One Martini backbone bead per residue (centre of mass of N, CA, C, O) as a GRO file, in nm:
protein
   88
    1TYR     BB    1  14.808  16.139   8.084
    2ASN     BB    2  14.652  16.317   7.861
    3ARG     BB    3  14.357  16.223   7.928
    4ALA     BB    4  14.360  16.287   8.223
    5HIS     BB    5  14.388  16.591   8.160
    6TYR     BB    6  14.148  16.642   7.975
    7LEU     BB    7  13.929  16.570   8.183
    8TYR     BB    8  14.011  16.757   8.382
    9ASP     BB    9  13.944  17.005   8.198
   10LEU     BB   10  13.626  16.937   8.184
   11VAL     BB   11  13.545  16.901   8.488
   12ARG     BB   12  13.639  17.162   8.616
   13LYS     BB   13  13.372  17.305   8.468
   14VAL     BB   14  13.172  17.196   8.647
   15PRO     BB   15  12.906  17.259   8.817
   16GLY     BB   16  13.005  17.147   9.168
   17ILE     BB   17  13.299  17.089   9.131
   18LYS     BB   18  13.577  16.934   9.302
   19ILE     BB   19  13.906  16.950   9.288
   20LEU     BB   20  14.155  16.750   9.501
   21THR     BB   21  14.376  16.722   9.255
   22ASP     BB   22  14.679  16.861   9.101
   23ASN     BB   23  14.873  16.608   9.119
   24PHE     BB   24  14.891  16.380   8.832
   25TYR     BB   25  14.843  16.101   8.606
   26ASN     BB   26  14.545  15.893   8.601
   27GLU     BB   27  14.450  16.026   8.874
   28PHE     BB   28  14.156  16.166   9.029
   29CYS     BB   29  13.986  16.370   9.273
   30LEU     BB   30  13.628  16.432   9.357
   31GLY     BB   31  13.404  16.658   9.426
   32LEU     BB   32  13.127  16.830   9.598
   33ASP     BB   33  12.890  16.980   9.667
   34SER     BB   34  12.691  16.976   9.962
   35LYS     BB   35  12.400  16.983   9.772
   36ILE     BB   36  12.528  16.703   9.641
   37ASP     BB   37  12.461  16.406   9.563
   38MET     BB   38  12.639  16.124   9.514
   39THR     BB   39  12.458  15.885   9.468
   40THR     BB   40  12.305  16.012   9.235
   41VAL     BB   41  12.518  16.048   9.057
   42ILE     BB   42  12.610  15.745   9.035
   43THR     BB   43  12.342  15.643   8.934
   44ALA     BB   44  12.336  15.851   8.670
   45MET     BB   45  12.603  15.727   8.554
   46LYS     BB   46  12.509  15.432   8.521
   47ARG     BB   47  12.270  15.455   8.356
   48ARG     BB   48  12.465  15.569   8.109
   49GLY     BB   49  12.728  15.368   8.119
   50ILE     BB   50  12.902  15.507   8.348
   51ASN     BB   51  13.207  15.509   8.524
   52PRO     BB   52  13.265  15.719   8.785
   53GLY     BB   53  13.420  15.574   9.003
   54LEU     BB   54  13.568  15.568   9.299
   55LEU     BB   55  13.458  15.551   9.606
   56LEU     BB   56  13.525  15.775   9.885
   57PRO     BB   57  13.372  15.794  10.184
   58GLU     BB   58  13.573  15.949  10.373
   59ALA     BB   59  13.597  16.195  10.138
   60SER     BB   60  13.363  16.247   9.944
   61SER     BB   61  13.466  16.085   9.672
   62LEU     BB   62  13.629  16.040   9.358
   63LEU     BB   63  13.815  15.808   9.187
   64VAL     BB   64  13.954  15.900   8.863
   65ALA     BB   65  14.044  15.671   8.587
   66ILE     BB   66  14.292  15.750   8.296
   67THR     BB   67  14.366  15.643   7.974
   68GLU     BB   68  14.478  15.577   7.648
   69LEU     BB   69  14.218  15.384   7.603
   70ASN     BB   70  14.071  15.639   7.621
   71SER     BB   71  13.905  15.868   7.472
   72GLU     BB   72  13.797  16.174   7.410
   73ALA     BB   73  13.494  16.097   7.385
   74ASP     BB   74  13.509  15.956   7.667
   75CYS     BB   75  13.551  16.213   7.818
   76ARG     BB   76  13.323  16.392   7.728
   77GLU     BB   77  13.089  16.176   7.813
   78TYR     BB   78  13.158  16.192   8.108
   79ALA     BB   79  13.118  16.502   8.147
   80ASP     BB   80  12.841  16.521   8.053
   81ALA     BB   81  12.714  16.316   8.278
   82LEU     BB   82  12.807  16.454   8.499
   83LYS     BB   83  12.648  16.720   8.455
   84ARG     BB   84  12.375  16.603   8.451
   85ALA     BB   85  12.381  16.483   8.726
   86VAL     BB   86  12.432  16.752   8.895
   87ALA     BB   87  12.160  16.875   8.783
   88SER     BB   88  11.949  16.674   8.905
   0.00000   0.00000   0.00000
């Protein structure tokens, strides 16, 4: 719960990201501004060895799940990879 909310706070600061879930426990959905290609973001994150989450194509969103097994450093690495992927 705590790590998921930590990641949520990091991700919501990334330009171009839309958080689609307000109330959650260990997983939340995020979307992208219409000018950002989801496939490009997913590919860029995978190239960095980061699992971007589960693509929900019907909602044009990613389901991101995180637990206490993921460290705060993992959360920062995910947010950084997402920021770089969105900017590319």
